[in-house]
Amino acid sequence: MVWRITYERIKEKLGWGKSNDWILTDRTQFDEENLSNDKQQLVIGLDFGTAFTKVVIGEQRIRYAIPFTSFSYKNNPYLLPSILSILDENDECILGETIGAKTVIDDLKMRLINGDFSDDTKIYIVSYLSLVLRYSRGWLLDTQKKTYQDKLLIWYVNIGLPTDSYDNTKLSDLYADLIQTAWTVSVLPGPVSLGRVRDYINKVDIKKIYEELEIIRNPTYYGAYLAGGVLKLNKKDYDLIISKSKK
């Protein structure tokens, strides 16, 4: 796989450790997945900011702040720059500003704030969020195996929106659409590339997706994670649930 070869070359050049391999994770379950296992709900709280992205994975008992190690900002491992690097080979993507990248996109969130809803903007953001989701799941599957390996994981994604954006139906729905697409791309085997994301977006009937989504309201159960509606989509043997909350 060209992407893995490219990644290994960058990893060696920059001296990245094994933990950076979490960006390759397209799994949602442990290797010993058993559909008869008890279900465990996990919420990915994703704060996609103009400068930085922060991620917390939690459940009723505990929450884990995701450290982005070598991808992070200076000495703060929990701040991931909201930057996407596009590599030379087949427009494959990686987190952060990478040496030797063909193109670096550092205004992902600002594009939306400024009303740029172009296909290019959507493709860049979906590519970035796909890698964030891969890395975050990879961290949990690797570091918390003893805690959850006997569970069937049910994943939720909570995307925080600024208050003015929350009241903007168009932008709010776009956020949900982007995170839904990003999740789908993140669980597909192989590289995250602009071409692959573009092909997927072009093939998806967005209207059909929303017709299949079920609105759920349960603010008591989700507590701080939930303020408003939740969009639920069944995904094979696991559920992905997208919620939108005010920040």
Phi, psi and omega in degrees: 000124183302318184299315180296320178296315178298316180300314181297324179293316178296317180302315180292320182296321184266356179073031180291152178267181182298329184300333179293344179295347179299340179292346180271355190288115174252008179273157172240351183230166174287160182301327182270041183300135177222117185294346179272355179295157173299144181278143175232118178277131177232134181252125171267108175272115188243115177256097181269101185258173180293322181256320185225157174242136178235144183227135173232133173250130184212169173215190187298329186269328191204156175230142181241122172280130186275122176272129184263013173040241187292343178276350190279177182269115176046239185262012178251101185291347184266358176254113178258118178304135179280067185228139178241129174256136179251122184275168182293319187284107172059028178056035178283150193243156177211157182288147172079182179268106187258134177301131178087003179293147178290318181217142176238124179254113185241015180231039185303304183291323182297330178300316180292316181301324180275007176083016178273099180252031182292163178300320180300316179300313180299317182295316179299313183293317178298319179299314180297310182294328176299317180291322177298315180294319177300311182298315183295315177296319180300320178300312183293316182296332181272317188266341184242029184297319181298329182281322191238003189295339180262017181245152168267114188280129175250114188266138173239148174234126177248121179252120179281134178240141171302153185305316182293327178288325180299325181276352178265102187301319183298312181290321179298315178293324179296318177303313180298320179296316182296318181289325176299313180294320180298318178299314182299315179295324184292337181260001175278133178298145177106186187285159169263112182228158180299319180296319181294317179295318179299315180298319181294314181299320182293333182271342185279133173269096186303319180299320180295321179301314184290333176292334182270351181278143180251130178277128180236137176232116180207063186297333181294316184292316185276347176057234185294342182285337192233127171217093183121204185280158175236135178259127184244133177227123176285131181234093176053245185261013176216163178253140167249127179237128181252126176240153180239123182230150176290147177253000000 
